[in-house]
PDB file of C-alpha atoms in Angstrom:
ATOM      1  CA  UNK M 174     -19.404   1.394 -12.237  1.00 65.00           C
ATOM      2  CA  UNK M 175     -17.553   0.374  -9.064  1.00 66.00           C
ATOM      3  CA  UNK M 176     -14.415   0.202 -11.204  1.00 73.00           C
ATOM      4  CA  UNK M 177     -14.956   3.754 -12.446  1.00 81.00           C
ATOM      5  CA  UNK M 178     -15.368   5.009  -8.878  1.00 82.00           C
ATOM      6  CA  UNK M 179     -12.229   3.119  -7.890  1.00 81.00           C
ATOM      7  CA  UNK M 180     -10.327   4.692 -10.780  1.00 86.00           C
ATOM      8  CA  UNK M 181     -11.636   8.148  -9.846  1.00 89.00           C
ATOM      9  CA  UNK M 182     -10.402   7.911  -6.256  1.00 86.00           C
ATOM     10  CA  UNK M 183      -7.089   6.393  -7.342  1.00 87.00           C
ATOM     11  CA  UNK M 184      -6.796   9.219  -9.885  1.00 91.00           C
ATOM     12  CA  UNK M 185      -7.372  11.897  -7.260  1.00 90.00           C
ATOM     13  CA  UNK M 186      -4.648  10.263  -5.167  1.00 88.00           C
ATOM     14  CA  UNK M 187      -2.232  10.273  -8.105  1.00 92.00           C
ATOM     15  CA  UNK M 188      -3.010  13.955  -8.758  1.00 92.00           C
ATOM     16  CA  UNK M 189      -1.979  14.799  -5.191  1.00 88.00           C
ATOM     17  CA  UNK M 190       1.313  12.949  -5.691  1.00 89.00           C
ATOM     18  CA  UNK M 191       1.965  14.476  -9.134  1.00 93.00           C
ATOM     19  CA  UNK M 192       1.639  17.962  -7.668  1.00 91.00           C
ATOM     20  CA  UNK M 193       4.617  17.193  -5.418  1.00 90.00           C
ATOM     21  CA  UNK M 194       6.639  16.266  -8.503  1.00 90.00           C
ATOM     22  CA  UNK M 195       5.716  19.727  -9.873  1.00 90.00           C
ATOM     23  CA  UNK M 196       3.741  18.327 -12.783  1.00 93.00           C
ATOM     24  CA  UNK M 197       1.434  20.922 -14.325  1.00 93.00           C
ATOM     25  CA  UNK M 198      -2.283  20.309 -14.828  1.00 94.00           C
ATOM     26  CA  UNK M 199      -1.728  19.900 -18.580  1.00 95.00           C
ATOM     27  CA  UNK M 200       1.134  17.448 -18.050  1.00 96.00           C
ATOM     28  CA  UNK M 201      -0.965  15.312 -15.718  1.00 96.00           C
ATOM     29  CA  UNK M 202      -3.860  15.288 -18.193  1.00 96.00           C
ATOM     30  CA  UNK M 203      -1.655  14.342 -21.137  1.00 96.00           C
ATOM     31  CA  UNK M 204       0.154  11.711 -19.071  1.00 97.00           C
ATOM     32  CA  UNK M 205      -3.092  10.121 -17.915  1.00 96.00           C
ATOM     33  CA  UNK M 206      -4.358   9.699 -21.471  1.00 96.00           C
ATOM     34  CA  UNK M 207      -1.047   8.750 -23.078  1.00 97.00           C
ATOM     35  CA  UNK M 208       0.502   6.467 -20.448  1.00 97.00           C
ATOM     36  CA  UNK M 209      -2.719   5.186 -18.810  1.00 96.00           C
ATOM     37  CA  UNK M 210      -0.975   2.972 -16.233  1.00 94.00           C
ATOM     38  CA  UNK M 211      -1.532   4.331 -12.729  1.00 91.00           C
ATOM     39  CA  UNK M 212       1.083   2.391 -10.785  1.00 90.00           C
ATOM     40  CA  UNK M 213       3.905   3.407 -13.114  1.00 94.00           C
ATOM     41  CA  UNK M 214       2.745   7.030 -13.063  1.00 96.00           C
ATOM     42  CA  UNK M 215       2.976   7.027  -9.261  1.00 94.00           C
ATOM     43  CA  UNK M 216       6.439   5.410  -9.344  1.00 94.00           C
ATOM     44  CA  UNK M 217       7.720   7.946 -11.883  1.00 95.00           C
ATOM     45  CA  UNK M 218       6.346  10.900  -9.914  1.00 94.00           C
ATOM     46  CA  UNK M 219       7.997   9.599  -6.740  1.00 92.00           C
ATOM     47  CA  UNK M 220      11.349   9.120  -8.480  1.00 93.00           C
ATOM     48  CA  UNK M 221      11.157  12.707  -9.777  1.00 93.00           C
ATOM     49  CA  UNK M 222      10.386  14.021  -6.273  1.00 90.00           C
ATOM     50  CA  UNK M 223      13.314  11.982  -4.919  1.00 89.00           C
ATOM     51  CA  UNK M 224      15.594  13.591  -7.523  1.00 88.00           C
ATOM     52  CA  UNK M 225      16.449  10.307  -9.207  1.00 89.00           C
ATOM     53  CA  UNK M 226      16.719  11.866 -12.665  1.00 90.00           C
ATOM     54  CA  UNK M 227      14.591  11.360 -15.753  1.00 93.00           C
ATOM     55  CA  UNK M 228      16.236   8.159 -17.000  1.00 94.00           C
ATOM     56  CA  UNK M 229      16.018   6.354 -13.665  1.00 93.00           C
ATOM     57  CA  UNK M 230      12.414   7.489 -13.251  1.00 94.00           C
ATOM     58  CA  UNK M 231      11.386   6.128 -16.663  1.00 96.00           C
ATOM     59  CA  UNK M 232      13.307   2.876 -16.100  1.00 94.00           C
ATOM     60  CA  UNK M 233      11.482   2.251 -12.819  1.00 93.00           C
ATOM     61  CA  UNK M 234       8.091   3.038 -14.351  1.00 94.00           C
ATOM     62  CA  UNK M 235       8.658   0.774 -17.350  1.00 94.00           C
ATOM     63  CA  UNK M 236       9.911  -2.063 -15.158  1.00 91.00           C
ATOM     64  CA  UNK M 237       6.599  -1.922 -13.317  1.00 91.00           C
ATOM     65  CA  UNK M 238       4.707  -1.955 -16.617  1.00 92.00           C
ATOM     66  CA  UNK M 239       6.397  -5.128 -17.903  1.00 88.00           C
ATOM     67  CA  UNK M 240       3.431  -6.799 -16.228  1.00 85.00           C
ATOM     68  CA  UNK M 241       1.155  -5.379 -18.957  1.00 91.00           C
ATOM     69  CA  UNK M 242       2.933  -7.555 -21.513  1.00 89.00           C
ATOM     70  CA  UNK M 243       1.552 -10.605 -19.709  1.00 84.00           C
ATOM     71  CA  UNK M 244      -1.882  -8.966 -19.578  1.00 88.00           C
ATOM     72  CA  UNK M 245      -2.167  -8.273 -23.323  1.00 91.00           C
ATOM     73  CA  UNK M 246      -0.498 -11.605 -24.165  1.00 88.00           C
ATOM     74  CA  UNK M 247      -3.151 -13.448 -22.157  1.00 84.00           C
ATOM     75  CA  UNK M 248      -5.984 -12.026 -24.305  1.00 88.00           C
ATOM     76  CA  UNK M 249      -4.206 -11.748 -27.651  1.00 85.00           C
ATOM     77  CA  UNK M 250      -7.015 -13.718 -29.386  1.00 87.00           C
ATOM     78  CA  UNK M 251      -9.245 -10.689 -28.767  1.00 91.00           C
ATOM     79  CA  UNK M 252      -7.130  -8.571 -31.132  1.00 92.00           C
ATOM     80  CA  UNK M 253      -6.600 -11.262 -33.764  1.00 88.00           C
ATOM     81  CA  UNK M 254      -7.588 -10.390 -37.349  1.00 89.00           C
ATOM     82  CA  UNK M 255      -8.454  -6.750 -36.596  1.00 93.00           C
ATOM     83  CA  UNK M 256      -7.175  -3.730 -38.545  1.00 94.00           C
ATOM     84  CA  UNK M 257      -3.976  -2.199 -37.181  1.00 94.00           C
ATOM     85  CA  UNK M 258      -5.669   0.854 -35.676  1.00 95.00           C
ATOM     86  CA  UNK M 259      -8.073  -1.317 -33.695  1.00 95.00           C
ATOM     87  CA  UNK M 260      -5.168  -3.396 -32.422  1.00 95.00           C
ATOM     88  CA  UNK M 261      -3.245  -0.263 -31.432  1.00 96.00           C
ATOM     89  CA  UNK M 262      -6.261   1.350 -29.756  1.00 96.00           C
ATOM     90  CA  UNK M 263      -7.250  -1.847 -27.979  1.00 96.00           C
ATOM     91  CA  UNK M 264      -3.713  -2.439 -26.736  1.00 96.00           C
ATOM     92  CA  UNK M 265      -3.437   1.105 -25.392  1.00 97.00           C
ATOM     93  CA  UNK M 266      -6.800   0.910 -23.611  1.00 96.00           C
ATOM     94  CA  UNK M 267      -6.079  -2.445 -21.968  1.00 95.00           C
ATOM     95  CA  UNK M 268      -5.652  -1.923 -18.230  1.00 92.00           C
ATOM     96  CA  UNK M 269      -5.817  -4.267 -15.253  1.00 86.00           C
ATOM     97  CA  UNK M 270      -9.408  -3.290 -14.448  1.00 86.00           C
ATOM     98  CA  UNK M 271     -11.154  -3.763 -17.807  1.00 91.00           C
ATOM     99  CA  UNK M 272      -9.022  -6.831 -18.524  1.00 90.00           C
ATOM    100  CA  UNK M 273     -10.088  -8.475 -15.261  1.00 85.00           C
ATOM    101  CA  UNK M 274     -13.715  -7.447 -15.824  1.00 86.00           C
ATOM    102  CA  UNK M 275     -13.721  -8.968 -19.303  1.00 90.00           C
ATOM    103  CA  UNK M 276     -12.221 -12.236 -18.052  1.00 87.00           C
ATOM    104  CA  UNK M 277     -14.754 -12.357 -15.210  1.00 85.00           C
ATOM    105  CA  UNK M 278     -17.660 -11.827 -17.634  1.00 86.00           C
ATOM    106  CA  UNK M 279     -16.442 -14.459 -20.052  1.00 85.00           C
ATOM    107  CA  UNK M 280     -15.916 -16.895 -17.156  1.00 83.00           C
ATOM    108  CA  UNK M 281     -19.642 -16.446 -16.468  1.00 86.00           C
ATOM    109  CA  UNK M 282     -20.358 -17.514 -20.024  1.00 86.00           C
ATOM    110  CA  UNK M 283     -21.115 -14.042 -21.448  1.00 87.00           C
ATOM    111  CA  UNK M 284     -20.032 -13.400 -25.011  1.00 86.00           C
ATOM    112  CA  UNK M 285     -17.675 -10.468 -24.443  1.00 88.00           C
ATOM    113  CA  UNK M 286     -14.749  -9.472 -26.627  1.00 90.00           C
ATOM    114  CA  UNK M 287     -12.917  -6.600 -28.222  1.00 94.00           C
ATOM    115  CA  UNK M 288     -15.652  -3.954 -27.992  1.00 95.00           C
ATOM    116  CA  UNK M 289     -16.391  -4.817 -24.372  1.00 94.00           C
ATOM    117  CA  UNK M 290     -12.692  -4.346 -23.584  1.00 95.00           C
ATOM    118  CA  UNK M 291     -12.542  -1.107 -25.565  1.00 95.00           C
ATOM    119  CA  UNK M 292     -15.684   0.325 -23.970  1.00 94.00           C
ATOM    120  CA  UNK M 293     -14.391  -0.410 -20.484  1.00 93.00           C
ATOM    121  CA  UNK M 294     -10.996   1.073 -21.336  1.00 95.00           C
ATOM    122  CA  UNK M 295     -12.555   4.219 -22.821  1.00 96.00           C
ATOM    123  CA  UNK M 296     -14.609   4.803 -19.654  1.00 94.00           C
ATOM    124  CA  UNK M 297     -11.556   4.239 -17.487  1.00 94.00           C
ATOM    125  CA  UNK M 298      -9.280   6.591 -19.430  1.00 96.00           C
ATOM    126  CA  UNK M 299     -11.847   9.430 -19.287  1.00 96.00           C
ATOM    127  CA  UNK M 300     -12.437   8.965 -15.545  1.00 95.00           C
ATOM    128  CA  UNK M 301      -8.686   8.612 -14.947  1.00 95.00           C
ATOM    129  CA  UNK M 302      -7.834  11.876 -16.754  1.00 96.00           C
ATOM    130  CA  UNK M 303     -10.571  13.911 -15.084  1.00 95.00           C
ATOM    131  CA  UNK M 304      -9.728  12.570 -11.624  1.00 95.00           C
ATOM    132  CA  UNK M 305      -5.949  13.015 -11.905  1.00 96.00           C
ATOM    133  CA  UNK M 306      -6.356  16.570 -13.221  1.00 96.00           C
ATOM    134  CA  UNK M 307      -8.804  17.362 -10.403  1.00 95.00           C
ATOM    135  CA  UNK M 308      -6.327  15.897  -7.912  1.00 92.00           C
ATOM    136  CA  UNK M 309      -3.365  17.938  -9.130  1.00 93.00           C
ATOM    137  CA  UNK M 310      -5.424  21.148  -9.330  1.00 92.00           C
ATOM    138  CA  UNK M 311      -6.634  20.613  -5.758  1.00 89.00           C
ATOM    139  CA  UNK M 312      -3.173  19.699  -4.436  1.00 87.00           C
ATOM    140  CA  UNK M 313      -1.592  22.835  -5.882  1.00 82.00           C
ATOM    141  CA  UNK M 314      -3.810  24.815  -3.552  1.00 80.00           C
ATOM    142  CA  UNK M 315      -2.157  23.157  -0.510  1.00 74.00           C
ATOM    143  CA  UNK M 316       0.650  25.460   0.620  1.00 69.00           C
ATOM    144  CA  UNK M 317       3.027  23.278   2.665  1.00 69.00           C
ATOM    145  CA  UNK M 318       2.776  19.603   1.683  1.00 67.00           C
ATOM    146  CA  UNK M 319       5.603  18.456   3.950  1.00 69.00           C
ATOM    147  CA  UNK M 320       4.188  19.949   7.156  1.00 70.00           C
ATOM    148  CA  UNK M 321       0.940  18.092   6.450  1.00 75.00           C
ATOM    149  CA  UNK M 322       2.791  14.803   6.026  1.00 80.00           C
ATOM    150  CA  UNK M 323       2.067  14.703   2.303  1.00 79.00           C
ATOM    151  CA  UNK M 324       5.638  13.584   1.574  1.00 81.00           C
ATOM    152  CA  UNK M 325       4.740  10.293   3.239  1.00 89.00           C
ATOM    153  CA  UNK M 326       1.796   9.823   0.842  1.00 88.00           C
ATOM    154  CA  UNK M 327       4.033   8.039  -1.680  1.00 88.00           C
ATOM    155  CA  UNK M 328       5.271   5.524   0.875  1.00 92.00           C
ATOM    156  CA  UNK M 329       1.721   4.823   2.021  1.00 93.00           C
ATOM    157  CA  UNK M 330       0.608   4.458  -1.614  1.00 91.00           C
ATOM    158  CA  UNK M 331       3.380   1.936  -2.294  1.00 91.00           C
ATOM    159  CA  UNK M 332       2.438  -0.040   0.807  1.00 95.00           C
ATOM    160  CA  UNK M 333      -1.164  -0.207  -0.464  1.00 92.00           C
ATOM    161  CA  UNK M 334      -0.005  -1.253  -3.959  1.00 89.00           C
ATOM    162  CA  UNK M 335       2.280  -3.903  -2.438  1.00 93.00           C
ATOM    163  CA  UNK M 336      -0.708  -5.308  -0.558  1.00 93.00           C
ATOM    164  CA  UNK M 337      -2.686  -5.560  -3.796  1.00 88.00           C
ATOM    165  CA  UNK M 338       0.227  -7.312  -5.542  1.00 88.00           C
ATOM    166  CA  UNK M 339       0.739  -9.850  -2.741  1.00 92.00           C
ATOM    167  CA  UNK M 340      -0.407 -13.242  -4.012  1.00 89.00           C
ATOM    168  CA  UNK M 341       0.512 -15.432  -1.050  1.00 91.00           C
ATOM    169  CA  UNK M 342       3.352 -17.052   0.824  1.00 93.00           C
ATOM    170  CA  UNK M 343       5.297 -17.731  -2.373  1.00 93.00           C
ATOM    171  CA  UNK M 344       6.027 -13.987  -2.559  1.00 94.00           C
ATOM    172  CA  UNK M 345       7.663 -13.901   0.877  1.00 96.00           C
ATOM    173  CA  UNK M 346      11.188 -15.049  -0.070  1.00 96.00           C
ATOM    174  CA  UNK M 347      11.496 -12.850  -3.210  1.00 96.00           C
ATOM    175  CA  UNK M 348      10.231  -9.816  -1.314  1.00 97.00           C
ATOM    176  CA  UNK M 349      12.613 -10.392   1.625  1.00 97.00           C
ATOM    177  CA  UNK M 350      15.514 -10.782  -0.810  1.00 97.00           C
ATOM    178  CA  UNK M 351      14.448  -7.546  -2.550  1.00 97.00           C
ATOM    179  CA  UNK M 352      14.372  -5.621   0.743  1.00 97.00           C
ATOM    180  CA  UNK M 353      17.717  -7.102   1.845  1.00 97.00           C
ATOM    181  CA  UNK M 354      19.263  -6.218  -1.531  1.00 97.00           C
ATOM    182  CA  UNK M 355      18.012  -2.631  -1.224  1.00 96.00           C
ATOM    183  CA  UNK M 356      19.383  -2.307   2.316  1.00 96.00           C
ATOM    184  CA  UNK M 357      22.759  -3.770   1.311  1.00 96.00           C
ATOM    185  CA  UNK M 358      22.965  -1.582  -1.801  1.00 96.00           C
ATOM    186  CA  UNK M 359      22.381   1.606   0.179  1.00 93.00           C
ATOM    187  CA  UNK M 360      24.222   0.878   3.415  1.00 92.00           C
ATOM    188  CA  UNK M 361      27.065  -1.392   2.275  1.00 94.00           C
ATOM    189  CA  UNK M 362      27.631  -0.448  -1.356  1.00 92.00           C
ATOM    190  CA  UNK M 363      26.571   3.194  -1.066  1.00 89.00           C
ATOM    191  CA  UNK M 364      24.352   3.057  -4.162  1.00 90.00           C
ATOM    192  CA  UNK M 365      21.971   5.907  -5.007  1.00 87.00           C
ATOM    193  CA  UNK M 366      18.367   4.995  -4.070  1.00 87.00           C
ATOM    194  CA  UNK M 367      17.280   4.716  -7.718  1.00 84.00           C
ATOM    195  CA  UNK M 368      19.967   2.082  -8.347  1.00 87.00           C
ATOM    196  CA  UNK M 369      19.254   0.281  -5.092  1.00 92.00           C
ATOM    197  CA  UNK M 370      15.662   0.033  -6.305  1.00 91.00           C
ATOM    198  CA  UNK M 371      16.694  -1.714  -9.515  1.00 90.00           C
ATOM    199  CA  UNK M 372      19.003  -4.076  -7.617  1.00 94.00           C
ATOM    200  CA  UNK M 373      16.149  -4.968  -5.262  1.00 95.00           C
ATOM    201  CA  UNK M 374      13.684  -5.576  -8.094  1.00 93.00           C
ATOM    202  CA  UNK M 375      16.092  -7.758 -10.084  1.00 93.00           C
ATOM    203  CA  UNK M 376      17.306  -9.718  -7.034  1.00 96.00           C
ATOM    204  CA  UNK M 377      13.729 -10.395  -5.932  1.00 96.00           C
ATOM    205  CA  UNK M 378      12.583 -11.441  -9.424  1.00 94.00           C
ATOM    206  CA  UNK M 379      15.632 -13.708  -9.821  1.00 95.00           C
ATOM    207  CA  UNK M 380      14.791 -15.347  -6.491  1.00 96.00           C
ATOM    208  CA  UNK M 381      11.221 -15.955  -7.633  1.00 94.00           C
ATOM    209  CA  UNK M 382      12.500 -17.379 -10.913  1.00 93.00           C
ATOM    210  CA  UNK M 383      14.828 -19.815  -9.162  1.00 92.00           C
ATOM    211  CA  UNK M 384      12.381 -20.889  -6.448  1.00 91.00           C
ATOM    212  CA  UNK M 385       9.067 -21.160  -8.238  1.00 79.00           C
ATOM    213  CA  UNK M 386       9.657 -22.489 -11.726  1.00 64.00           C
ATOM    214  CA  UNK M 387       6.785 -24.895 -11.911  1.00 57.00           C
TER     215      UNK M 387
ATOM    216  CA  UNK F  30       9.303  21.342 -17.005  1.00 69.00           C
ATOM    217  CA  UNK F  31      11.098  20.067 -20.110  1.00 87.00           C
ATOM    218  CA  UNK F  32      12.401  17.098 -18.149  1.00 91.00           C
ATOM    219  CA  UNK F  33       8.851  16.235 -17.124  1.00 94.00           C
ATOM    220  CA  UNK F  34       7.704  16.267 -20.762  1.00 95.00           C
ATOM    221  CA  UNK F  35      10.617  13.995 -21.674  1.00 95.00           C
ATOM    222  CA  UNK F  36       9.650  11.587 -18.907  1.00 96.00           C
ATOM    223  CA  UNK F  37       5.998  11.555 -20.015  1.00 97.00           C
ATOM    224  CA  UNK F  38       6.960  10.939 -23.662  1.00 97.00           C
ATOM    225  CA  UNK F  39       9.421   8.153 -22.815  1.00 97.00           C
ATOM    226  CA  UNK F  40       6.948   6.463 -20.489  1.00 97.00           C
ATOM    227  CA  UNK F  41       4.197   6.759 -23.111  1.00 97.00           C
ATOM    228  CA  UNK F  42       6.278   5.200 -25.893  1.00 97.00           C
ATOM    229  CA  UNK F  43       7.719   2.496 -23.633  1.00 97.00           C
ATOM    230  CA  UNK F  44       4.379   1.518 -22.086  1.00 97.00           C
ATOM    231  CA  UNK F  45       2.656   1.346 -25.476  1.00 97.00           C
ATOM    232  CA  UNK F  46       5.507  -0.811 -26.819  1.00 96.00           C
ATOM    233  CA  UNK F  47       5.114  -3.148 -23.823  1.00 95.00           C
ATOM    234  CA  UNK F  48       1.339  -3.469 -24.380  1.00 95.00           C
ATOM    235  CA  UNK F  49       1.770  -4.112 -28.127  1.00 95.00           C
ATOM    236  CA  UNK F  50       4.601  -6.577 -27.649  1.00 93.00           C
ATOM    237  CA  UNK F  51       2.354  -8.742 -25.489  1.00 89.00           C
ATOM    238  CA  UNK F  52       0.047  -9.151 -28.492  1.00 91.00           C
ATOM    239  CA  UNK F  53       2.726  -9.759 -31.103  1.00 89.00           C
ATOM    240  CA  UNK F  54       5.334 -11.737 -29.224  1.00 84.00           C
ATOM    241  CA  UNK F  55       2.888 -13.175 -26.689  1.00 77.00           C
ATOM    242  CA  UNK F  56       3.350 -16.713 -27.917  1.00 73.00           C
ATOM    243  CA  UNK F  57       7.125 -16.357 -27.484  1.00 79.00           C
ATOM    244  CA  UNK F  58       6.878 -15.394 -23.814  1.00 75.00           C
ATOM    245  CA  UNK F  59       7.217 -18.601 -21.833  1.00 75.00           C
ATOM    246  CA  UNK F  60       4.122 -19.310 -19.727  1.00 75.00           C
ATOM    247  CA  UNK F  61       6.100 -21.474 -17.307  1.00 80.00           C
ATOM    248  CA  UNK F  62       9.627 -21.825 -16.019  1.00 85.00           C
ATOM    249  CA  UNK F  63      12.088 -19.504 -14.290  1.00 88.00           C
ATOM    250  CA  UNK F  64      11.685 -16.581 -16.721  1.00 86.00           C
ATOM    251  CA  UNK F  65       7.881 -16.534 -16.414  1.00 85.00           C
ATOM    252  CA  UNK F  66       8.007 -16.717 -12.596  1.00 88.00           C
ATOM    253  CA  UNK F  67      10.655 -14.031 -12.480  1.00 89.00           C
ATOM    254  CA  UNK F  68       8.708 -11.719 -14.786  1.00 86.00           C
ATOM    255  CA  UNK F  69       5.511 -12.173 -12.774  1.00 86.00           C
ATOM    256  CA  UNK F  70       7.424 -11.270  -9.597  1.00 90.00           C
ATOM    257  CA  UNK F  71       8.906  -8.007 -10.950  1.00 89.00           C
ATOM    258  CA  UNK F  72       6.095  -5.583  -9.969  1.00 88.00           C
ATOM    259  CA  UNK F  73       5.805  -6.814  -6.370  1.00 91.00           C
ATOM    260  CA  UNK F  74       9.580  -6.844  -5.837  1.00 94.00           C
ATOM    261  CA  UNK F  75       9.915  -3.369  -7.345  1.00 91.00           C
ATOM    262  CA  UNK F  76       7.149  -1.895  -5.178  1.00 92.00           C
ATOM    263  CA  UNK F  77       8.439  -3.511  -1.972  1.00 95.00           C
ATOM    264  CA  UNK F  78      11.911  -2.154  -2.879  1.00 94.00           C
ATOM    265  CA  UNK F  79      10.392   1.333  -3.171  1.00 91.00           C
ATOM    266  CA  UNK F  80       8.868   0.900   0.277  1.00 95.00           C
ATOM    267  CA  UNK F  81      12.267  -0.240   1.595  1.00 95.00           C
ATOM    268  CA  UNK F  82      14.119   2.704   0.025  1.00 92.00           C
ATOM    269  CA  UNK F  83      11.763   5.252   1.506  1.00 90.00           C
ATOM    270  CA  UNK F  84      11.574   3.666   4.974  1.00 94.00           C
ATOM    271  CA  UNK F  85      15.378   3.261   5.118  1.00 92.00           C
ATOM    272  CA  UNK F  86      15.827   6.963   4.397  1.00 88.00           C
ATOM    273  CA  UNK F  87      13.370   7.866   7.187  1.00 90.00           C
ATOM    274  CA  UNK F  88      13.489   7.558  10.964  1.00 92.00           C
ATOM    275  CA  UNK F  89      11.265   6.184  13.740  1.00 95.00           C
ATOM    276  CA  UNK F  90       8.365   8.467  12.722  1.00 95.00           C
ATOM    277  CA  UNK F  91       8.360   7.040   9.194  1.00 95.00           C
ATOM    278  CA  UNK F  92       8.687   3.482  10.490  1.00 96.00           C
ATOM    279  CA  UNK F  93       5.731   3.954  12.842  1.00 96.00           C
ATOM    280  CA  UNK F  94       3.563   5.492  10.122  1.00 97.00           C
ATOM    281  CA  UNK F  95       4.662   2.728   7.745  1.00 97.00           C
ATOM    282  CA  UNK F  96       3.467   0.145  10.245  1.00 97.00           C
ATOM    283  CA  UNK F  97       0.098   1.919  10.540  1.00 97.00           C
ATOM    284  CA  UNK F  98      -0.208   2.041   6.741  1.00 97.00           C
ATOM    285  CA  UNK F  99       0.694  -1.653   6.500  1.00 97.00           C
ATOM    286  CA  UNK F 100      -1.967  -2.664   9.023  1.00 97.00           C
ATOM    287  CA  UNK F 101      -4.574  -0.538   7.226  1.00 97.00           C
ATOM    288  CA  UNK F 102      -3.503  -1.883   3.817  1.00 96.00           C
ATOM    289  CA  UNK F 103      -3.791  -5.489   4.983  1.00 95.00           C
ATOM    290  CA  UNK F 104      -7.177  -4.814   6.601  1.00 96.00           C
ATOM    291  CA  UNK F 105      -8.794  -2.697   3.874  1.00 94.00           C
ATOM    292  CA  UNK F 106      -6.835  -3.435   0.651  1.00 90.00           C
ATOM    293  CA  UNK F 107      -7.726   0.132  -0.265  1.00 88.00           C
ATOM    294  CA  UNK F 108      -5.266   2.671  -1.677  1.00 86.00           C
ATOM    295  CA  UNK F 109      -6.888   6.004  -0.710  1.00 87.00           C
ATOM    296  CA  UNK F 110      -7.747   4.824   2.824  1.00 91.00           C
ATOM    297  CA  UNK F 111      -4.180   3.536   3.286  1.00 93.00           C
ATOM    298  CA  UNK F 112      -2.735   6.830   2.034  1.00 91.00           C
ATOM    299  CA  UNK F 113      -5.015   8.856   4.319  1.00 91.00           C
ATOM    300  CA  UNK F 114      -4.083   6.731   7.360  1.00 95.00           C
ATOM    301  CA  UNK F 115      -0.368   6.960   6.557  1.00 95.00           C
ATOM    302  CA  UNK F 116      -0.512  10.744   6.182  1.00 92.00           C
ATOM    303  CA  UNK F 117      -2.550  11.100   9.383  1.00 94.00           C
ATOM    304  CA  UNK F 118      -0.125   8.853  11.276  1.00 96.00           C
ATOM    305  CA  UNK F 119       3.006  10.681  10.117  1.00 94.00           C
ATOM    306  CA  UNK F 120       1.399  14.038  10.935  1.00 93.00           C
ATOM    307  CA  UNK F 121       0.489  12.889  14.455  1.00 94.00           C
ATOM    308  CA  UNK F 122       3.939  11.372  15.044  1.00 94.00           C
ATOM    309  CA  UNK F 123       5.774  14.486  13.834  1.00 91.00           C
ATOM    310  CA  UNK F 124       3.662  16.879  15.878  1.00 89.00           C
ATOM    311  CA  UNK F 125       3.011  14.895  19.037  1.00 87.00           C
ATOM    312  CA  UNK F 126       5.424  11.947  18.903  1.00 71.00           C
TER     313      UNK F 126
END
């Protein structure tokens, strides 16, 4: 339940952001059900608002979602020996929240598996769609987003997401390199922001790879 | 409108492929070593780069509001509260700063 409430509030927040990217209510609803990865949806909406272009927006969103490959890989036994449609459905409905919940339950010795994961994912996707659609419908009623400071909502959202991704001091060097690479790309090389973003992400990840291969 | 649908479709297909590939090529992804560390670091580096891009394109108002949002994010670890504080801070700075 707390996870569903969390997803609902996060969904409302995404709806507000999607409205700035001029997504329609139907588009937000379809996107919530079909993509079902909140962080990447926020990144894509921001890139569209910033005028980065469709290809750059998708590239940034997918780069963020590479993480999900590690998530599904870590529980691949759960899908083993199931018919293809159950594998496909289970994979699609695997998100950070129900994945973490399942691991926490099984760490406590409970016998949880595929259907526990699927049930959690199904709840999340329904809550996510309703909340994002409610958010975008509400936000479209706000006349002047910029004068209310709504344009800064993306930056604040990214700061909050960064905080949740911070795992400790080992992240410091990669993150500093990423920021420095972004600054250099924009101010020295004159790159467009969407390219500077990719340079920062790759430079930071490469730094982490070189420093922390344990 | 059409561009938005294209973006949604591409993100849908790509994200589903990423989720599935974890299941099918999971054993081929190294669990240790430079590639694994690098891959794990991608989301954080990408998000902090997004923060950098948007703060670099702003001015003192954005930097001040960013600092407020950072303090709130560290204290609460909560997305909606951080967003609300950031929006409130930028509004105050733009109108009274």
